Short mmCIF file of C-alpha atoms in Angstrom, two decimals:
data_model
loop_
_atom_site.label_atom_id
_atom_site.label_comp_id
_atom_site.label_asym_id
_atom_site.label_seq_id
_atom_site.Cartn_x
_atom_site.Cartn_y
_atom_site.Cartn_z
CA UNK A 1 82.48 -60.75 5.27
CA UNK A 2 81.19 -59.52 8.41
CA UNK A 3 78.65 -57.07 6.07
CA UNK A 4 77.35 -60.04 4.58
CA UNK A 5 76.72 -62.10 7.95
CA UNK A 6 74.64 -59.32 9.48
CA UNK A 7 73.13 -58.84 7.13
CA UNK A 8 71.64 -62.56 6.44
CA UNK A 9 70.92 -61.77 10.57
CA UNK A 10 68.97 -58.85 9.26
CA UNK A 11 66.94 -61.04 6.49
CA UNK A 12 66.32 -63.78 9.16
CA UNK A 13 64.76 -61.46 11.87
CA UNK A 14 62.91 -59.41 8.83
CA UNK A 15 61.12 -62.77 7.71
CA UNK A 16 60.30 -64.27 11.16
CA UNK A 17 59.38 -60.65 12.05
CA UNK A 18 56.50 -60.88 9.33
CA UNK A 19 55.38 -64.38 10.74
CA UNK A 20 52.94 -65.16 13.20
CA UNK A 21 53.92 -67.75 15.29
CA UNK A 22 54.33 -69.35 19.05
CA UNK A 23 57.98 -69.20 19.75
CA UNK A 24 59.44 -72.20 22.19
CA UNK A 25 61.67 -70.67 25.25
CA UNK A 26 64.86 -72.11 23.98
CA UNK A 27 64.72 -70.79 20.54
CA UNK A 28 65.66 -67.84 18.48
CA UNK A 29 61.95 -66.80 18.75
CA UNK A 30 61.81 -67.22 21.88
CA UNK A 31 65.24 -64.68 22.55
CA UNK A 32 63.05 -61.99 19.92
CA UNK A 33 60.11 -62.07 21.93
CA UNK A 34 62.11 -62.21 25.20
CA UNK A 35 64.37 -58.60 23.28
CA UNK A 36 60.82 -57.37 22.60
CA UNK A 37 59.34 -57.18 25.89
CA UNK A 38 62.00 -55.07 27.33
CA UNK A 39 61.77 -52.80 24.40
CA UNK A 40 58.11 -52.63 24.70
CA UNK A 41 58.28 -51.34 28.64
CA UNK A 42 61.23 -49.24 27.84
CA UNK A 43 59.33 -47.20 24.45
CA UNK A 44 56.49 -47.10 26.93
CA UNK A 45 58.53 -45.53 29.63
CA UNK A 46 60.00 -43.23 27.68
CA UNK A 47 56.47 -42.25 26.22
CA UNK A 48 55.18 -41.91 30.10
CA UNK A 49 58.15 -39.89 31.02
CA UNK A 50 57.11 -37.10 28.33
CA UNK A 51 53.42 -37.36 28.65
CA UNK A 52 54.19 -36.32 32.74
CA UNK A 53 56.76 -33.51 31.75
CA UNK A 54 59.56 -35.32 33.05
CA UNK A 55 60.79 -34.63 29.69
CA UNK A 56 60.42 -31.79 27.99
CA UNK A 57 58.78 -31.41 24.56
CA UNK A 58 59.36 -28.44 22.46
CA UNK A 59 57.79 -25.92 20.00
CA UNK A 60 58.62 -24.94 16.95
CA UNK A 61 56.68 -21.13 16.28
CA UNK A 62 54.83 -22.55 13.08
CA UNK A 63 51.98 -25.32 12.46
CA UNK A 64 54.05 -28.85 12.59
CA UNK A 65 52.67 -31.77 10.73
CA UNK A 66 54.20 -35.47 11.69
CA UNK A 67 54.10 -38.14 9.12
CA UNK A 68 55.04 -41.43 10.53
CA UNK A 69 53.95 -44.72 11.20
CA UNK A 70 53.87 -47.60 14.23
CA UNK A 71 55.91 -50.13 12.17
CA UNK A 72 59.62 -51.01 11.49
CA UNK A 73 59.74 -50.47 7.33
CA UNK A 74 58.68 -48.72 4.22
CA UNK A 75 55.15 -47.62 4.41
CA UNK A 76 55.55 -44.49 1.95
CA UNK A 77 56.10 -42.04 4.82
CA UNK A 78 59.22 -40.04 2.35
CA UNK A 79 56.04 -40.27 -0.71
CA UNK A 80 54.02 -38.90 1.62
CA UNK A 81 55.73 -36.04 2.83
CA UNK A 82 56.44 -34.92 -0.99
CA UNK A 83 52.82 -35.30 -1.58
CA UNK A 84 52.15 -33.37 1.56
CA UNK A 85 55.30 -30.53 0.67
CA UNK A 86 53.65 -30.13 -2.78
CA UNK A 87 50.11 -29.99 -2.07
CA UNK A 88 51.11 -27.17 1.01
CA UNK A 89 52.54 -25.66 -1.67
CA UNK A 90 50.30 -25.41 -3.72
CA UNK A 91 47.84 -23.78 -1.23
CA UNK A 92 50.21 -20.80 -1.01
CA UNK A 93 51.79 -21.97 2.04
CA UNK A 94 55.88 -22.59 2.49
CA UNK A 95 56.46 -25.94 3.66
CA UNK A 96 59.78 -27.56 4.94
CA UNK A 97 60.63 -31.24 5.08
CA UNK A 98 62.29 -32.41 8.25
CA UNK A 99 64.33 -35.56 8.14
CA UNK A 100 66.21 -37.38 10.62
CA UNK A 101 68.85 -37.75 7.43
CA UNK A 102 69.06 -41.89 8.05
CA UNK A 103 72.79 -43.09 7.16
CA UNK A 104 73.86 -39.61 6.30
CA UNK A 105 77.20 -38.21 7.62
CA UNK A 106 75.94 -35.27 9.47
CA UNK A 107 76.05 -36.61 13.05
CA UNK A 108 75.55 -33.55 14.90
CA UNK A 109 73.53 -30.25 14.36
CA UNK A 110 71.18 -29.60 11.53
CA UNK A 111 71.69 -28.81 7.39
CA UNK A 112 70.11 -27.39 4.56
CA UNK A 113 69.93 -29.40 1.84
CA UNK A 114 67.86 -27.99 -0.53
CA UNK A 115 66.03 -24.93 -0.57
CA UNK A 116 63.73 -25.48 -3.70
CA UNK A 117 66.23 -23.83 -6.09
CA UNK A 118 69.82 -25.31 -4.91
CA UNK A 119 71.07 -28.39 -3.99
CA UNK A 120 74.07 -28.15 -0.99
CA UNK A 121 74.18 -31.93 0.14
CA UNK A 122 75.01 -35.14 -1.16
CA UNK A 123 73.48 -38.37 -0.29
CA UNK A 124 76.22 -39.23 1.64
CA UNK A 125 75.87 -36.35 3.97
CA UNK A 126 72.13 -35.79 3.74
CA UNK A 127 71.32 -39.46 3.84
CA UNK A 128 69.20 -41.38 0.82
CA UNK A 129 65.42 -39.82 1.48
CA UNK A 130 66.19 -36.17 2.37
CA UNK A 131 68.67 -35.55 -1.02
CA UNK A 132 65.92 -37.43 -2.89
CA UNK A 133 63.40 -34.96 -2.06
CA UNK A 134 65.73 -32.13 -2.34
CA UNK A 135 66.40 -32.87 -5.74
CA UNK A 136 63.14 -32.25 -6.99
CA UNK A 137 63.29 -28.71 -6.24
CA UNK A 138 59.91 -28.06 -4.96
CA UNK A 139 60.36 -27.27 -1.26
CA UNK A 140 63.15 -27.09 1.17
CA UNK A 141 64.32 -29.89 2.88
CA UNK A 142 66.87 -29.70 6.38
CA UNK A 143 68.00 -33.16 8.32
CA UNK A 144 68.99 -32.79 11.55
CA UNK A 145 68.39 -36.18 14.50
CA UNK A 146 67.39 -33.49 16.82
CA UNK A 147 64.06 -32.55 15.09
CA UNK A 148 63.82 -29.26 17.21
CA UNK A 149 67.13 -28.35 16.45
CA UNK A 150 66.72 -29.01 12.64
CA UNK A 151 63.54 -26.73 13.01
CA UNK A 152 65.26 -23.67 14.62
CA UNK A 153 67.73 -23.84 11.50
CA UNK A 154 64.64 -23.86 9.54
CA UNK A 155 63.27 -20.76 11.08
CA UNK A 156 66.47 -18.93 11.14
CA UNK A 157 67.36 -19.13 7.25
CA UNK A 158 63.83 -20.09 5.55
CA UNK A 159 61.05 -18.72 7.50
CA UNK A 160 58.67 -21.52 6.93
CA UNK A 161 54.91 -21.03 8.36
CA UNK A 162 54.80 -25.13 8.32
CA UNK A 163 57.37 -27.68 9.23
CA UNK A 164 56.70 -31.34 8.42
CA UNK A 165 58.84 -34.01 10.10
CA UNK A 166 59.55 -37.46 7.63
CA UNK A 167 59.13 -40.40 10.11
CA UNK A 168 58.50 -37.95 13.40
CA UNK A 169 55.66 -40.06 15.04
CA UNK A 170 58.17 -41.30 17.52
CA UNK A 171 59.88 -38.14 17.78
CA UNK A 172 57.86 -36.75 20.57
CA UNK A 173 60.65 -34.51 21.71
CA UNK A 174 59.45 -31.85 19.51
CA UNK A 175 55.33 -30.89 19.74
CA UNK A 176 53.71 -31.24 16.90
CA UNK A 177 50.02 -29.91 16.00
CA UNK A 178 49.07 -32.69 13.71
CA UNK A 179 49.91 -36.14 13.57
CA UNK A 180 49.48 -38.68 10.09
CA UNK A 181 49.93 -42.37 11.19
CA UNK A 182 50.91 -44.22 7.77
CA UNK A 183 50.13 -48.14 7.75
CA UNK A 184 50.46 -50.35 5.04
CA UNK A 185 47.18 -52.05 4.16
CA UNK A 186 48.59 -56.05 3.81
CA UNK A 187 50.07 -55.78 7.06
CA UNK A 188 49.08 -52.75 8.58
CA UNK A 189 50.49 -54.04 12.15
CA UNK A 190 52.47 -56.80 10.54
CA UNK A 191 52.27 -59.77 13.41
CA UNK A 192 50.99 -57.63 16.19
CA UNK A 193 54.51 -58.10 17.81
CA UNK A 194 56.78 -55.50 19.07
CA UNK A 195 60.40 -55.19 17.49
CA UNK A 196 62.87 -56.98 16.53
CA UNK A 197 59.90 -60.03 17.43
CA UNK A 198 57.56 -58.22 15.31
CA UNK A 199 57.49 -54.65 13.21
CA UNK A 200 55.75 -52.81 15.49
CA UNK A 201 57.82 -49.93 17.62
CA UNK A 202 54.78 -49.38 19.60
CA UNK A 203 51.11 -50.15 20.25
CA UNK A 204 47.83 -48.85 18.97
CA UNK A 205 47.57 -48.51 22.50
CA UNK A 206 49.98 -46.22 22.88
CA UNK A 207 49.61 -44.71 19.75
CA UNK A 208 46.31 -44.01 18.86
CA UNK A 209 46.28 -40.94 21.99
CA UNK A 210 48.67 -39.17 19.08
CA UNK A 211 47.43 -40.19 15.82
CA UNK A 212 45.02 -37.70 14.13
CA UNK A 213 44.30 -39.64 11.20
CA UNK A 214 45.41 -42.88 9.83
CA UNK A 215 46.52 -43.66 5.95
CA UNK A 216 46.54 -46.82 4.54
CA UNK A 217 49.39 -47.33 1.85
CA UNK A 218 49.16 -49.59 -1.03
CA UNK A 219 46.00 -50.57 -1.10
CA UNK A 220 44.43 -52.65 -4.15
CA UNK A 221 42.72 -50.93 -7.09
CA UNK A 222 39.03 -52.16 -7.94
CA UNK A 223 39.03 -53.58 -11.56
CA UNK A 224 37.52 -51.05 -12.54
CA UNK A 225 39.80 -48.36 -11.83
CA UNK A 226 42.68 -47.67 -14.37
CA UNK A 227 44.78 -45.38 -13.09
CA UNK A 228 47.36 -44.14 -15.51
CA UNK A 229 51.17 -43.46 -14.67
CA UNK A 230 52.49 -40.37 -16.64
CA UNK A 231 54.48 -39.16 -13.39
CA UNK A 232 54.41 -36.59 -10.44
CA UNK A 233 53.65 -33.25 -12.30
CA UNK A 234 50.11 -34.22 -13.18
CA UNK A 235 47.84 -31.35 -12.00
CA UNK A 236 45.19 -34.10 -10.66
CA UNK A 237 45.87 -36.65 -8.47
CA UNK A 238 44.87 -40.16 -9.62
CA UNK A 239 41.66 -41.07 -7.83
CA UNK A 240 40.20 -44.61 -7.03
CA UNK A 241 37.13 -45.74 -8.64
CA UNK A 242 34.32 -45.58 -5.95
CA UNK A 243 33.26 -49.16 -7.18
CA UNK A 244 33.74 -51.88 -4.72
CA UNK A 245 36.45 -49.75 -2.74
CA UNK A 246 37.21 -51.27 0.42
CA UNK A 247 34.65 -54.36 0.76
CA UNK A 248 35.27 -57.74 1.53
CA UNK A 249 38.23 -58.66 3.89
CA UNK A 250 40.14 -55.59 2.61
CA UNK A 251 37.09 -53.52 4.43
CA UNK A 252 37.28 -55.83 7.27
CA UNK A 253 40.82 -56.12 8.21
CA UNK A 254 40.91 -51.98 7.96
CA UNK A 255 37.37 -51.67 9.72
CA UNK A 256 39.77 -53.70 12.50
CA UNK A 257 42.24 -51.25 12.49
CA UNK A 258 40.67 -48.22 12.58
CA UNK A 259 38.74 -49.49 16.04
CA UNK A 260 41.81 -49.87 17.44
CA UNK A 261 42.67 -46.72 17.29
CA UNK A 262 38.82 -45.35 18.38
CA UNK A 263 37.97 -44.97 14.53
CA UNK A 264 40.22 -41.47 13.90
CA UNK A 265 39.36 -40.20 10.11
CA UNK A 266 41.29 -42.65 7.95
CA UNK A 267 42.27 -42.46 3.87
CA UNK A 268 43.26 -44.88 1.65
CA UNK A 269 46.11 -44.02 -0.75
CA UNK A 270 47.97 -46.48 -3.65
CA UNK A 271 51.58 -45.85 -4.41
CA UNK A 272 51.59 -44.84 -8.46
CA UNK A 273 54.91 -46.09 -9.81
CA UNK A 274 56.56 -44.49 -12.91
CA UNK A 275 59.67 -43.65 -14.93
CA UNK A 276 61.51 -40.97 -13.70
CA UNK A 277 65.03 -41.38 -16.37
CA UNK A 278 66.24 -43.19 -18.81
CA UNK A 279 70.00 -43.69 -19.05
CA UNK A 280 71.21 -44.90 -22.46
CA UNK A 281 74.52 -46.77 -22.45
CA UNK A 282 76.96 -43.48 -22.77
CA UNK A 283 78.68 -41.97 -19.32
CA UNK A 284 76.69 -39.86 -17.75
CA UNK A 285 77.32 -37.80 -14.59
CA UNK A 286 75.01 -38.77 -11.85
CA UNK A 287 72.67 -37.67 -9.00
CA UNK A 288 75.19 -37.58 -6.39
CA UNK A 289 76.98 -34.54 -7.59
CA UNK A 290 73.75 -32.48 -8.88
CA UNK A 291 73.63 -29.09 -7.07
CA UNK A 292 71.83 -25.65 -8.96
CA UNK A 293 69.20 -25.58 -11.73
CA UNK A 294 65.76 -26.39 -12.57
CA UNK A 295 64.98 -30.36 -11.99
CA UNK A 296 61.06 -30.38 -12.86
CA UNK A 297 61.29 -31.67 -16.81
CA UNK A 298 58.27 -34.33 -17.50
CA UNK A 299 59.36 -37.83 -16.98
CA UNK A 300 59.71 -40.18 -19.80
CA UNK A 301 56.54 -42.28 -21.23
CA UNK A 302 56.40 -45.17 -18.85
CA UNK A 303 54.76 -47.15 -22.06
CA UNK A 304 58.18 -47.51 -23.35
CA UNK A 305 59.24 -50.41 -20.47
CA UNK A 306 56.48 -52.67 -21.48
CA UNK A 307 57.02 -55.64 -22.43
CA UNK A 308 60.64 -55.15 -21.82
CA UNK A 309 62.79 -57.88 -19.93
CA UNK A 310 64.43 -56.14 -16.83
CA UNK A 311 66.93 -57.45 -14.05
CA UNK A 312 66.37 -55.16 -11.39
CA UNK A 313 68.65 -54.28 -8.40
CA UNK A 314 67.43 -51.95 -5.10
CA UNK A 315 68.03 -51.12 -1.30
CA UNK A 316 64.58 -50.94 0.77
CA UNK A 317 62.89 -51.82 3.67
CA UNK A 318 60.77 -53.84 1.59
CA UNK A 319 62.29 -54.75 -1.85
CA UNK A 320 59.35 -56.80 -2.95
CA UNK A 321 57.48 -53.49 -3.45
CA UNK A 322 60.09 -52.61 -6.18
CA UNK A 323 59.18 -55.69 -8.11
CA UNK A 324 55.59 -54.91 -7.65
CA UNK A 325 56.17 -51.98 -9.39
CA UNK A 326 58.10 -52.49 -12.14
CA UNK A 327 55.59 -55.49 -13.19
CA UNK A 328 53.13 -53.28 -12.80
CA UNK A 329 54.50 -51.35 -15.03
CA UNK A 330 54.61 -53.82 -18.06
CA UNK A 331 58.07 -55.02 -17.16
CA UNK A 332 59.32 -58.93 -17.64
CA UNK A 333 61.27 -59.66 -14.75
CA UNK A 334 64.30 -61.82 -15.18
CA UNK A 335 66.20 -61.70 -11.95
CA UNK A 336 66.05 -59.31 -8.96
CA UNK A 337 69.56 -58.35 -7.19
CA UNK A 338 68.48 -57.52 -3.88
CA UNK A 339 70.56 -55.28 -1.07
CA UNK A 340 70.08 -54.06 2.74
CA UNK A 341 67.88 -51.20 3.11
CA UNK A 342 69.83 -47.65 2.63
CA UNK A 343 73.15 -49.65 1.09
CA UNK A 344 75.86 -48.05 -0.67
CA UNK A 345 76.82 -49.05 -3.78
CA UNK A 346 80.48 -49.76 -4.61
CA UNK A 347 81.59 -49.95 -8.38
CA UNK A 348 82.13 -53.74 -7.73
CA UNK A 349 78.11 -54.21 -7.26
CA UNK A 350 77.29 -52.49 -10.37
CA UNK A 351 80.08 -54.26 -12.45
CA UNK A 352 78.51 -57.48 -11.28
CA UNK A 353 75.28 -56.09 -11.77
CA UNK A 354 76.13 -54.64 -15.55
CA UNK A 355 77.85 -58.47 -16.20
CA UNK A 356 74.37 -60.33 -15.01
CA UNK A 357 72.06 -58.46 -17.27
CA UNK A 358 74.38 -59.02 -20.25
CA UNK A 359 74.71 -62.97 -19.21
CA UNK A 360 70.82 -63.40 -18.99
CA UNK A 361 70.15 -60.96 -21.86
CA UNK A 362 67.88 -58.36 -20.11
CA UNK A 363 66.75 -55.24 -22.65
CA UNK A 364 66.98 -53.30 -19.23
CA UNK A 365 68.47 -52.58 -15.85
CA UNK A 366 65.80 -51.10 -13.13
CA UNK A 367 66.38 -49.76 -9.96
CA UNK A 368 64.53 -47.11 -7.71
CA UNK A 369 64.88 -43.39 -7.15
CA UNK A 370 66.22 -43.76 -3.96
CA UNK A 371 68.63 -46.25 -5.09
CA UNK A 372 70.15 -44.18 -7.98
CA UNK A 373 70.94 -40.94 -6.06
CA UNK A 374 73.68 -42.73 -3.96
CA UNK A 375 75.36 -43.78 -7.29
CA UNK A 376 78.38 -42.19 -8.45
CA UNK A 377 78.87 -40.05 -11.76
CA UNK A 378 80.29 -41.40 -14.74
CA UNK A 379 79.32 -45.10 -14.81
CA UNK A 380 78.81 -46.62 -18.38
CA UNK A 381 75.11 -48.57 -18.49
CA UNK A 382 75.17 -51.35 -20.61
CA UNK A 383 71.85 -52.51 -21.36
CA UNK A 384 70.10 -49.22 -20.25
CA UNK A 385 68.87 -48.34 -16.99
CA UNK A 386 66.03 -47.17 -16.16
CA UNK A 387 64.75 -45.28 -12.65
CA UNK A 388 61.49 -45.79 -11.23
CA UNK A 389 60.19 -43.23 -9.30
CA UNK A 390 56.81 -43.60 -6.76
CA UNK A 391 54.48 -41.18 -5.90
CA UNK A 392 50.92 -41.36 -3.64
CA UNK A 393 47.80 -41.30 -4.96
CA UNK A 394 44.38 -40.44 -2.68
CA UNK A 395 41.14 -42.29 -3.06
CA UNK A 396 39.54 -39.02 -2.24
CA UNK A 397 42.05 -36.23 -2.82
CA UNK A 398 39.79 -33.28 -1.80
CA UNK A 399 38.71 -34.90 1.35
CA UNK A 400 42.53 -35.01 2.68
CA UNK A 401 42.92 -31.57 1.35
CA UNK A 402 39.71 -30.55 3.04
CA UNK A 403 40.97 -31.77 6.14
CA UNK A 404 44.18 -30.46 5.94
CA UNK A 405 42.75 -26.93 5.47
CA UNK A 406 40.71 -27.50 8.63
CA UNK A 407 43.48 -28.33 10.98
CA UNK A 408 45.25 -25.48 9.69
CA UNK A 409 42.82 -23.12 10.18
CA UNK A 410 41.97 -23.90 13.91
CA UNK A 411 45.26 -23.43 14.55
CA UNK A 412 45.22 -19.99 12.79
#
């Protein structure tokens, strides 16, 4: 009972987080805005306090990349570090994924919980985004909330020559030598308020002195770009059609942006959705308890959920982005079963989930990749359900690889 009251407080701060409005004194509003102030002079105390070496910073003896972002929320930053981990990879370098390992069970010290070959986590442990990643068997991936920490155990059993830290922007504890600012291109600074008010946790002000480069997430594909969606292990990354990229008020609302942060080098990525399993009705063991073996098989032909009716169930930040997805992937959406970001599933939800798709007749059930590692093995799936995985795709590939290489490089 008390789950479900905080977390209609959580849904009511969410939505008037993503308004803007004039609060009265003696209103809810009014108390957000009133909560936000003090966070905003504490964050930028805290920020002052390591900038004059009151606090120390640390370094890790390898190049450090930081992919985060200024706002409260799912901006892509866990797509973006595999897209980052792979492409490192793929330029013969040995890249480790950081994570603060949100909701796991490890509340002290640092894990491994992957090292490209072996699984050694669960989600439960690891927490949702770090097993995800781990499970595609591509690059290691340690969680650890002290980032330095985590980076030492890194060092000590990997020997990485780049660490890169999943949602480290605010981190500043640990020095990093390159910093990626993710913001979502409808609401890149959602309504310019600090949290819980707004989504911001900080400023441009205060951020743009640390922010290399800026990436907008989800932006809109010109007409005449079709991207296709045949999964993560295509060679070449989907690129946008040149064609009326980035005029209008798109162009403007970004042009905005990127001034108030003294115009860094910006990109603009879309996030590519596509089908990562299929589970027919038969038990099957899940996610949760995969540990050894190869996990890089092609993904199913997304083609096959057009058309289909779907009732679709999921655990984000930002939920609506799941719809998105699986509509734009061809699927008829008949009702959406919506939980708290990072929620663990009991077998009650997906008995009530199972009965609600039979009682509206739905070919499918959806949910996301991060969703279906927390659930358990053996669960019968009747209709079918299908997984829906998301990966990032650059308007100009080579140019973020370009300037990768460069940072790299004047480092040494």
């Amino acid at each position: 009972m008390s789950e479900s009251w905080i977390f209609r407080l959580e849904k009511k701060i969410i939505q008037i987080s993503d308004q803007d409005y004039d609060p009265c004194f003696f209103s809810f509003k009014g108390l957000l805005v009133g909560v936000s102030r003090l966070y905003r002079v504490l964050a930028g105390l805290r920020l002052r306090l390591y900038r004059s070496g009151w606090f120390r910073s640390r370094r890790l003896p390898c190049f450090v990349i930081s992919i985060g972002n200024i706002t409260a929320g799912g901006a892509g930053k866990t797509p973006m570090a595999v897209y980052l981990a792979e492409l490192l990879a793929g330029m013969g370098r040995r890249p480790v994924v950081i994570s603060r390992g949100y909701k796991g069970s490890l509340n002290s010290g640092a894990g491994l919980v992957g090292d490209g070959d072996q699984v050694f986590m669960d989600a439960g442990k690891a927490g949702d985004e770090p097993f995800m990643m781990a499970l595609r068997k591509r690059f290691s991936v340690v969680v650890g909330k002290d980032r330095y920490r985590a980076g030492l155990l890194a060092m000590e059993q990997l020997n990485p020559d780049v660490v890169i830290l999943d949602d480290g922007f605010q981190h500043v504890r640990l020095k990093r030598d390159l910093d990626i600012l993710l913001l979502d291109h409808d609401r890149p600074l959602g309504n310019h308020r600090i949290l819980p008010a707004g989504r911001l946790r900080e400023t441009p002000a205060t951020a743009k002195h640390r922010a290399h480069a800026l990436v907008f997430t989800r932006c809109p594909v010109p007409a005449k770009a079709q991207p296709d969606n045949t999964g993560p292990d295509k060679t070449q990354p989907d690129k946008f059609e040149r064609a009326n990229s980035g005029s209008g008020d798109t162009g403007d609302r970004m042009g905005q942006v990127i001034r108030e942060f003294d115009n860094p080098l910006s990109f603009k990525t879309r996030h590519i959705p596509f089908l990562l399993h299929e589970v027919s009705g038969k038990k099957v063991s899940g996610p949760a308890h995969a540990r050894s073996g190869q996990n890089r098989s092609i993904p199913p032909d997304p083609a096959t959920l057009k058309g289909r009716s779907g009732i679709l169930f999921s655990g984000l930040a930002n939920n609506k982005s799941f719809r998105d997805a699986a509509e734009e992937l061809g699927v008829k959406v008949m009702d959406y079963i919506e939980f708290k970001d990072h929620y663990r599933y009991k077998r009650a939800d997906l008995v009530m989930i199972r009965q609600r798709a039979r009682e509206i007749g739905a070919d499918l059930i959806l949910t996301t990749e991060k969703d279906w590692v927390k659930l358990g093995p053996d669960i019968e799936w009747n209709p079918d359900l299908a997984v829906i995985g998301i990966r990032i795709a650059f308007e100009d590939p080579d140019g973020f690889e370009d300037f990768i290489r460069s940072k790299m490089t004047d480092n040494g």
